[in-house]
Amino acid sequence: MSYKKKLKDIKAFVFDVDGVFTDGSVYLMPGGNMSRVMNVLDGYAVVKALKNNYLIGVITGGNDEMVRHRINYLGIEDYYAKSHDKMIDYEDFKTKYNLTNEEILTMGDDLPDIHMMQNSAISTCPENAVPEIKNIADYISEKKGGSGAVRDVIEQVMKVQGKWHDDNTQSV
């Protein structure tokens, strides 16, 4: 079955952070701080999806407080930081909401994402994902991580399900 036909069954999204919500760059700041950039187009789609009762989980190996703040600001409650085995957190998210693999779309960009991607109904990745991820992805976005890849897959699901319509969702 093509990934397009599976979009109608998606109830939840699970995303990585670096390389998906961001372009994977880390800016080294004075004082040892690090900084990342996230795209407001992705934020808009996340807020719109949450308003339409989709579930969103974010699983990352990192533990940056500013990333946590942004994810929470968007309304995502299921944020798994310092994930050493993303399958454990993927299964926790799935169990928490009584989801099946067939109801979940994942997006990752690097090797730690492989197992959760292989278990979900639809595995997706940004255009700039590593080759091993591109080889297993059901869909490779034309957008790079941090440049609208998250919005791309959310919008596709919501359009297929007739939920991508004008509303009062604010830019974030």
PDB file of C-alpha atoms in Angstrom:
ATOM      1  CA  MET A   1       0.000   0.000   0.000  1.00  0.00           C
ATOM      2  CA  SER A   2       1.380   3.403  -0.919  1.00  0.00           C
ATOM      3  CA  TYR A   3       2.080   5.894   1.823  1.00  0.00           C
ATOM      4  CA  LYS A   4      -0.607   8.264   0.409  1.00  0.00           C
ATOM      5  CA  LYS A   5      -3.337   5.694   1.104  1.00  0.00           C
ATOM      6  CA  LYS A   6      -2.097   5.236   4.670  1.00  0.00           C
ATOM      7  CA  LEU A   7      -2.407   8.973   5.444  1.00  0.00           C
ATOM      8  CA  LYS A   8      -6.138   8.624   6.104  1.00  0.00           C
ATOM      9  CA  ASP A   9      -5.473   6.415   9.155  1.00  0.00           C
ATOM     10  CA  ILE A  10      -2.900   8.642  10.877  1.00  0.00           C
ATOM     11  CA  LYS A  11      -3.853   9.915  14.338  1.00  0.00           C
ATOM     12  CA  ALA A  12      -0.418  10.731  15.700  1.00  0.00           C
ATOM     13  CA  PHE A  13       2.993  12.056  14.715  1.00  0.00           C
ATOM     14  CA  VAL A  14       6.358  11.285  16.302  1.00  0.00           C
ATOM     15  CA  PHE A  15       9.247  13.596  15.420  1.00  0.00           C
ATOM     16  CA  ASP A  16      12.945  13.824  16.153  1.00  0.00           C
ATOM     17  CA  VAL A  17      14.304  17.328  16.888  1.00  0.00           C
ATOM     18  CA  ASP A  18      17.772  17.955  15.454  1.00  0.00           C
ATOM     19  CA  GLY A  19      17.679  17.621  11.692  1.00  0.00           C
ATOM     20  CA  VAL A  20      13.856  17.530  11.667  1.00  0.00           C
ATOM     21  CA  PHE A  21      12.552  20.546  13.614  1.00  0.00           C
ATOM     22  CA  THR A  22      16.002  22.131  13.108  1.00  0.00           C
ATOM     23  CA  ASP A  23      18.507  22.007  10.282  1.00  0.00           C
ATOM     24  CA  GLY A  24      20.854  20.098  12.555  1.00  0.00           C
ATOM     25  CA  SER A  25      23.146  23.055  13.167  1.00  0.00           C
ATOM     26  CA  VAL A  26      24.231  23.994  16.653  1.00  0.00           C
ATOM     27  CA  TYR A  27      25.424  27.565  17.124  1.00  0.00           C
ATOM     28  CA  LEU A  28      28.103  27.862  19.790  1.00  0.00           C
ATOM     29  CA  MET A  29      27.511  30.987  21.836  1.00  0.00           C
ATOM     30  CA  PRO A  30      29.669  32.830  24.373  1.00  0.00           C
ATOM     31  CA  GLY A  31      29.628  31.258  27.805  1.00  0.00           C
ATOM     32  CA  GLY A  32      29.309  27.736  26.417  1.00  0.00           C
ATOM     33  CA  ASN A  33      25.662  28.092  25.454  1.00  0.00           C
ATOM     34  CA  MET A  34      24.304  26.501  22.301  1.00  0.00           C
ATOM     35  CA  SER A  35      21.504  27.754  20.085  1.00  0.00           C
ATOM     36  CA  ARG A  36      19.259  26.202  17.412  1.00  0.00           C
ATOM     37  CA  VAL A  37      16.757  27.632  14.949  1.00  0.00           C
ATOM     38  CA  MET A  38      13.238  26.306  14.365  1.00  0.00           C
ATOM     39  CA  ASN A  39      10.832  27.254  11.590  1.00  0.00           C
ATOM     40  CA  VAL A  40       7.514  29.037  12.252  1.00  0.00           C
ATOM     41  CA  LEU A  41       5.888  27.126   9.363  1.00  0.00           C
ATOM     42  CA  ASP A  42       6.490  23.913  11.280  1.00  0.00           C
ATOM     43  CA  GLY A  43       5.178  25.554  14.459  1.00  0.00           C
ATOM     44  CA  TYR A  44       1.997  26.663  12.724  1.00  0.00           C
ATOM     45  CA  ALA A  45       1.309  23.149  11.454  1.00  0.00           C
ATOM     46  CA  VAL A  46       1.959  21.634  14.897  1.00  0.00           C
ATOM     47  CA  VAL A  47      -0.492  24.017  16.576  1.00  0.00           C
ATOM     48  CA  LYS A  48      -3.075  23.367  13.849  1.00  0.00           C
ATOM     49  CA  ALA A  49      -2.671  19.596  14.218  1.00  0.00           C
ATOM     50  CA  LEU A  50      -3.041  19.756  17.999  1.00  0.00           C
ATOM     51  CA  LYS A  51      -6.185  21.910  17.629  1.00  0.00           C
ATOM     52  CA  ASN A  52      -7.564  19.160  15.395  1.00  0.00           C
ATOM     53  CA  ASN A  53      -6.905  16.500  18.051  1.00  0.00           C
ATOM     54  CA  TYR A  54      -3.847  14.855  16.541  1.00  0.00           C
ATOM     55  CA  LEU A  55      -1.325  13.530  19.025  1.00  0.00           C
ATOM     56  CA  ILE A  56       2.293  14.644  18.703  1.00  0.00           C
ATOM     57  CA  GLY A  57       5.320  13.148  20.386  1.00  0.00           C
ATOM     58  CA  VAL A  58       8.869  14.450  20.170  1.00  0.00           C
ATOM     59  CA  ILE A  59      11.730  12.074  20.901  1.00  0.00           C
ATOM     60  CA  THR A  60      15.277  13.410  21.016  1.00  0.00           C
ATOM     61  CA  GLY A  61      18.648  12.335  22.259  1.00  0.00           C
ATOM     62  CA  GLY A  62      19.333  15.914  23.312  1.00  0.00           C
ATOM     63  CA  ASN A  63      18.338  17.744  26.446  1.00  0.00           C
ATOM     64  CA  ASP A  64      18.341  21.439  25.605  1.00  0.00           C
ATOM     65  CA  GLU A  65      16.102  23.558  27.841  1.00  0.00           C
ATOM     66  CA  MET A  66      15.336  26.032  25.043  1.00  0.00           C
ATOM     67  CA  VAL A  67      14.195  23.181  22.773  1.00  0.00           C
ATOM     68  CA  ARG A  68      11.963  21.902  25.576  1.00  0.00           C
ATOM     69  CA  HIS A  69      10.565  25.403  26.023  1.00  0.00           C
ATOM     70  CA  ARG A  70       9.757  25.749  22.294  1.00  0.00           C
ATOM     71  CA  ILE A  71       8.169  22.289  22.086  1.00  0.00           C
ATOM     72  CA  ASN A  72       6.025  23.010  25.167  1.00  0.00           C
ATOM     73  CA  TYR A  73       5.184  26.501  23.844  1.00  0.00           C
ATOM     74  CA  LEU A  74       3.749  24.857  20.722  1.00  0.00           C
ATOM     75  CA  GLY A  75       1.513  22.746  22.973  1.00  0.00           C
ATOM     76  CA  ILE A  76       3.321  19.413  22.671  1.00  0.00           C
ATOM     77  CA  GLU A  77       3.144  17.647  26.012  1.00  0.00           C
ATOM     78  CA  ASP A  78       4.884  14.411  25.059  1.00  0.00           C
ATOM     79  CA  TYR A  79       8.531  15.422  24.923  1.00  0.00           C
ATOM     80  CA  TYR A  80      11.096  12.694  25.495  1.00  0.00           C
ATOM     81  CA  ALA A  81      14.579  14.131  26.051  1.00  0.00           C
ATOM     82  CA  LYS A  82      17.870  12.264  26.557  1.00  0.00           C
ATOM     83  CA  SER A  83      16.420   9.273  24.728  1.00  0.00           C
ATOM     84  CA  HIS A  84      19.023   6.529  24.564  1.00  0.00           C
ATOM     85  CA  ASP A  85      16.671   4.094  22.821  1.00  0.00           C
ATOM     86  CA  LYS A  86      13.950   5.855  20.859  1.00  0.00           C
ATOM     87  CA  MET A  87      11.920   2.633  20.557  1.00  0.00           C
ATOM     88  CA  ILE A  88      11.338   2.622  24.321  1.00  0.00           C
ATOM     89  CA  ASP A  89       9.939   6.155  24.187  1.00  0.00           C
ATOM     90  CA  TYR A  90       8.003   5.426  20.979  1.00  0.00           C
ATOM     91  CA  GLU A  91       6.347   2.438  22.696  1.00  0.00           C
ATOM     92  CA  ASP A  92       5.606   4.556  25.781  1.00  0.00           C
ATOM     93  CA  PHE A  93       3.896   7.214  23.632  1.00  0.00           C
ATOM     94  CA  LYS A  94       1.974   4.539  21.720  1.00  0.00           C
ATOM     95  CA  THR A  95       0.817   2.791  24.904  1.00  0.00           C
ATOM     96  CA  LYS A  96      -0.097   6.036  26.685  1.00  0.00           C
ATOM     97  CA  TYR A  97      -2.646   6.848  23.964  1.00  0.00           C
ATOM     98  CA  ASN A  98      -3.614   3.279  23.060  1.00  0.00           C
ATOM     99  CA  LEU A  99      -2.321   3.744  19.510  1.00  0.00           C
ATOM    100  CA  THR A 100      -1.340   1.134  16.974  1.00  0.00           C
ATOM    101  CA  ASN A 101       1.671   1.442  14.676  1.00  0.00           C
ATOM    102  CA  GLU A 102      -0.788   1.888  11.781  1.00  0.00           C
ATOM    103  CA  GLU A 103      -1.957   5.189  13.311  1.00  0.00           C
ATOM    104  CA  ILE A 104       1.486   6.789  13.648  1.00  0.00           C
ATOM    105  CA  LEU A 105       3.626   8.742  11.191  1.00  0.00           C
ATOM    106  CA  THR A 106       7.272   9.212  12.179  1.00  0.00           C
ATOM    107  CA  MET A 107       9.915  11.622  10.899  1.00  0.00           C
ATOM    108  CA  GLY A 108      13.598  11.160  11.563  1.00  0.00           C
ATOM    109  CA  ASP A 109      16.857  12.034   9.891  1.00  0.00           C
ATOM    110  CA  ASP A 110      19.622   9.894  11.378  1.00  0.00           C
ATOM    111  CA  LEU A 111      20.498   6.386  12.565  1.00  0.00           C
ATOM    112  CA  PRO A 112      18.930   6.591  16.079  1.00  0.00           C
ATOM    113  CA  ASP A 113      15.523   7.053  14.358  1.00  0.00           C
ATOM    114  CA  ILE A 114      15.596   3.844  12.284  1.00  0.00           C
ATOM    115  CA  HIS A 115      13.752   1.473  14.619  1.00  0.00           C
ATOM    116  CA  MET A 116      10.839   3.774  15.428  1.00  0.00           C
ATOM    117  CA  MET A 117      10.540   4.603  11.728  1.00  0.00           C
ATOM    118  CA  GLN A 118      10.496   0.925  10.770  1.00  0.00           C
ATOM    119  CA  ASN A 119       7.666   0.282  13.242  1.00  0.00           C
ATOM    120  CA  SER A 120       5.348   3.140  12.300  1.00  0.00           C
ATOM    121  CA  ALA A 121       2.750   3.037   9.534  1.00  0.00           C
ATOM    122  CA  ILE A 122       4.497   5.790   7.604  1.00  0.00           C
ATOM    123  CA  SER A 123       8.152   6.683   7.962  1.00  0.00           C
ATOM    124  CA  THR A 124       9.221  10.053   6.613  1.00  0.00           C
ATOM    125  CA  CYS A 125      12.360  12.134   6.551  1.00  0.00           C
ATOM    126  CA  PRO A 126      13.568  15.577   5.496  1.00  0.00           C
ATOM    127  CA  GLU A 127      15.379  15.977   2.190  1.00  0.00           C
ATOM    128  CA  ASN A 128      18.726  16.237   3.988  1.00  0.00           C
ATOM    129  CA  ALA A 129      18.453  13.012   6.011  1.00  0.00           C
ATOM    130  CA  VAL A 130      21.333  10.523   5.964  1.00  0.00           C
ATOM    131  CA  PRO A 131      21.238   7.867   3.190  1.00  0.00           C
ATOM    132  CA  GLU A 132      20.336   5.019   5.570  1.00  0.00           C
ATOM    133  CA  ILE A 133      17.195   6.876   6.626  1.00  0.00           C
ATOM    134  CA  LYS A 134      16.267   7.832   3.063  1.00  0.00           C
ATOM    135  CA  ASN A 135      16.547   4.150   2.118  1.00  0.00           C
ATOM    136  CA  ILE A 136      13.879   3.104   4.623  1.00  0.00           C
ATOM    137  CA  ALA A 137      11.585   6.146   4.400  1.00  0.00           C
ATOM    138  CA  ASP A 138       8.162   5.767   2.794  1.00  0.00           C
ATOM    139  CA  TYR A 139       8.326   9.467   1.947  1.00  0.00           C
ATOM    140  CA  ILE A 140      11.218  11.907   1.589  1.00  0.00           C
ATOM    141  CA  SER A 141      10.086  15.501   1.942  1.00  0.00           C
ATOM    142  CA  GLU A 142      11.301  18.041  -0.585  1.00  0.00           C
ATOM    143  CA  LYS A 143      11.859  20.282   2.448  1.00  0.00           C
ATOM    144  CA  LYS A 144      14.982  20.161   4.582  1.00  0.00           C
ATOM    145  CA  GLY A 145      14.921  19.754   8.341  1.00  0.00           C
ATOM    146  CA  GLY A 146      14.223  23.113   9.950  1.00  0.00           C
ATOM    147  CA  SER A 147      12.776  24.409   6.670  1.00  0.00           C
ATOM    148  CA  GLY A 148       9.221  23.109   6.663  1.00  0.00           C
ATOM    149  CA  ALA A 149       9.614  19.308   6.573  1.00  0.00           C
ATOM    150  CA  VAL A 150       7.440  18.913   9.677  1.00  0.00           C
ATOM    151  CA  ARG A 151       4.739  21.093   8.158  1.00  0.00           C
ATOM    152  CA  ASP A 152       4.947  19.152   4.893  1.00  0.00           C
ATOM    153  CA  VAL A 153       3.912  15.841   6.463  1.00  0.00           C
ATOM    154  CA  ILE A 154       1.359  17.310   8.870  1.00  0.00           C
ATOM    155  CA  GLU A 155      -0.285  19.230   6.042  1.00  0.00           C
ATOM    156  CA  GLN A 156      -0.443  16.141   3.822  1.00  0.00           C
ATOM    157  CA  VAL A 157      -2.195  14.108   6.532  1.00  0.00           C
ATOM    158  CA  MET A 158      -4.637  16.877   7.389  1.00  0.00           C
ATOM    159  CA  LYS A 159      -5.497  17.552   3.740  1.00  0.00           C
ATOM    160  CA  VAL A 160      -6.210  13.870   3.048  1.00  0.00           C
ATOM    161  CA  GLN A 161      -8.426  13.804   6.148  1.00  0.00           C
ATOM    162  CA  GLY A 162     -10.194  17.043   5.210  1.00  0.00           C
ATOM    163  CA  LYS A 163      -8.911  18.969   8.231  1.00  0.00           C
ATOM    164  CA  TRP A 164      -6.536  21.470   6.605  1.00  0.00           C
ATOM    165  CA  HIS A 165      -8.865  24.456   6.358  1.00  0.00           C
ATOM    166  CA  ASP A 166      -8.780  28.123   7.283  1.00  0.00           C
ATOM    167  CA  ASP A 167      -9.186  28.795  10.972  1.00  0.00           C
ATOM    168  CA  ASN A 168      -7.845  31.112  13.649  1.00  0.00           C
ATOM    169  CA  THR A 169      -4.530  29.299  14.149  1.00  0.00           C
ATOM    170  CA  GLN A 170      -1.937  31.953  14.861  1.00  0.00           C
ATOM    171  CA  SER A 171       1.615  31.943  13.595  1.00  0.00           C
ATOM    172  CA  VAL A 172       3.999  30.778  16.304  1.00  0.00           C
TER     173      VAL A 172
END
